[in-house]
Amino acid sequence: MEFIQLKEVSKSFGRKTIIQDVNLTIKDGEIWGVLGNSGSGKTTLLNLLSGFLQPSVGEIGYFSRIDNQPKNLYTNFHKIKRHIGFTPQHSAIYPKLTVKENLLHFGQLYGLKKETIIENAKSLLHFTGLYEDRDKIADHLSEGMRKRLDIMCSLIHKPRILFLDEPTANLGPIAERDVLALIEAVNAQGVTVVMASHNLENVERVCTKFAIIKDGKLRSYQMLDELQRPFLKDNVSINIKTSKEKDQLIAIAKKLPVSRIVDQGNQLVLDSVDPGKTMSKLLDSIESEGLYLHDLDVRKPTLREIFEKIVEDKE
C-alpha cells in the first residue's frame, strides 16, 4: 500500500534551490536509502518528508490506512506527526539525563500518558538491549549506545515511519553493526524506514529501495537489481579463482571482449563489455584447453559503483 507520495516537490531558500521537482512514492513497510554527496539535498529531503520543512512548490501526501486516501502533510500535520519518528545526525538526547529519563522526556513531548511511556520504554529497552543500562547517565554511554538511545527516543510513541539522518556516522565497526541490526529489526516490526547516509555499503546491506540525489534532483529511485540493469553491459566483473594456470587464462582473456584484466594473485577479475559473449567464449576455451579453475562467478556492479557513475555523469 502507498504510504507517502511526493508530487513535483521543490524547496528553495532565497534564490538557492536545494530540492527540485522530486516525485517519489514510498510504500508501507519499505526500507529506503537516500544517497547523495554532501550538499546534494539529502537532509533537506528528510526534513520535508518529516514535516520540519514545507515545500516551496509541490505537495507531500500521507496515506491513511483507513481509507487509503492521501492527506496533505502540512494541513494535517497535527494528526500525521504522531506517526513520524526522526533521528537526526547529531544527537538530540539530553546527556545529563539517564536513559530512562530521556525516554520519559521524549514521550511527554509526544503527548503520551505517563503509563503509556513507561510501558513503551520498557519494551524498547528490552528490544534494544539497553534495559540493564536504563539508569545510566546518557553522557556515560558509549557512542553506539547513545545512538541506540537516540533511535529509541524517536520510537517511544510507536510511529509508522522512522527517518534516520546518517545513523552510523562516527561509529566503530561493532557499534555500526549493532545499529544496522536495530534498524533492520525496527523495519521487521512493520515500521517504514527512510535513512540518509554517506555509507553506501551500509545502505546496500539494509535497504531494499534506493533514492540517489544529485544537485537537488532525484536521479534514480528503485530496487538494486533495477539500478544495476542499465550498468550491466559495461560493469559486470567475472571473477576467476585459479593458481597454476593463471598465465594461460590471461592469454585467453586478452582475446575476449573485456575492458580490464586485474591480476589479484590467485584470482583474476575481468571487466566485461559483453558479459554473455565473454562467459561463453571463456568457458569454451577452458574446456578445449583442459584448464582447471577453483571457482568462477559473475559480480554485478555494487551500489557504490552505480552511485559514482550517476553522480559523476556530467550530463
PDB file of N, CA, C and O in Angstrom, residues 245 285-292:
ATOM      1  N   GLU A 245      47.404 -22.094 -13.555  1.00  0.00           N
ATOM      2  CA  GLU A 245      47.047 -21.838 -14.954  1.00  0.00           C
ATOM      3  C   GLU A 245      46.687 -20.379 -15.221  1.00  0.00           C
ATOM      4  O   GLU A 245      46.061 -20.056 -16.227  1.00  0.00           O
ATOM      5  N   SER A 285      36.945 -22.002 -24.130  1.00  0.00           N
ATOM      6  CA  SER A 285      38.416 -22.068 -24.139  1.00  0.00           C
ATOM      7  C   SER A 285      38.933 -22.909 -22.974  1.00  0.00           C
ATOM      8  O   SER A 285      39.876 -23.684 -23.125  1.00  0.00           O
ATOM      9  N   ILE A 286      38.309 -22.745 -21.808  1.00  0.00           N
ATOM     10  CA  ILE A 286      38.727 -23.517 -20.635  1.00  0.00           C
ATOM     11  C   ILE A 286      38.518 -25.007 -20.875  1.00  0.00           C
ATOM     12  O   ILE A 286      39.384 -25.835 -20.561  1.00  0.00           O
ATOM     13  N   GLU A 287      37.366 -25.332 -21.491  1.00  0.00           N
ATOM     14  CA  GLU A 287      37.069 -26.751 -21.764  1.00  0.00           C
ATOM     15  C   GLU A 287      38.003 -27.318 -22.831  1.00  0.00           C
ATOM     16  O   GLU A 287      38.539 -28.418 -22.675  1.00  0.00           O
ATOM     17  N   SER A 288      38.232 -26.578 -23.903  1.00  0.00           N
ATOM     18  CA  SER A 288      39.062 -27.087 -25.006  1.00  0.00           C
ATOM     19  C   SER A 288      40.514 -27.258 -24.609  1.00  0.00           C
ATOM     20  O   SER A 288      41.206 -28.150 -25.113  1.00  0.00           O
ATOM     21  N   GLU A 289      40.996 -26.413 -23.689  1.00  0.00           N
ATOM     22  CA  GLU A 289      42.396 -26.493 -23.262  1.00  0.00           C
ATOM     23  C   GLU A 289      42.566 -27.287 -21.974  1.00  0.00           C
ATOM     24  O   GLU A 289      43.676 -27.429 -21.467  1.00  0.00           O
ATOM     25  N   GLY A 290      41.461 -27.785 -21.421  1.00  0.00           N
ATOM     26  CA  GLY A 290      41.533 -28.641 -20.246  1.00  0.00           C
ATOM     27  C   GLY A 290      42.059 -27.929 -19.004  1.00  0.00           C
ATOM     28  O   GLY A 290      42.769 -28.536 -18.197  1.00  0.00           O
ATOM     29  N   LEU A 291      41.707 -26.687 -18.845  1.00  0.00           N
ATOM     30  CA  LEU A 291      42.194 -25.927 -17.691  1.00  0.00           C
ATOM     31  C   LEU A 291      41.316 -26.182 -16.464  1.00  0.00           C
ATOM     32  O   LEU A 291      40.128 -26.519 -16.571  1.00  0.00           O
ATOM     33  N   TYR A 292      41.908 -26.002 -15.286  1.00  0.00           N
ATOM     34  CA  TYR A 292      41.186 -26.230 -14.024  1.00  0.00           C
ATOM     35  C   TYR A 292      41.010 -24.904 -13.285  1.00  0.00           C
ATOM     36  O   TYR A 292      41.962 -24.132 -13.138  1.00  0.00           O
TER      37      TYR A 292
END
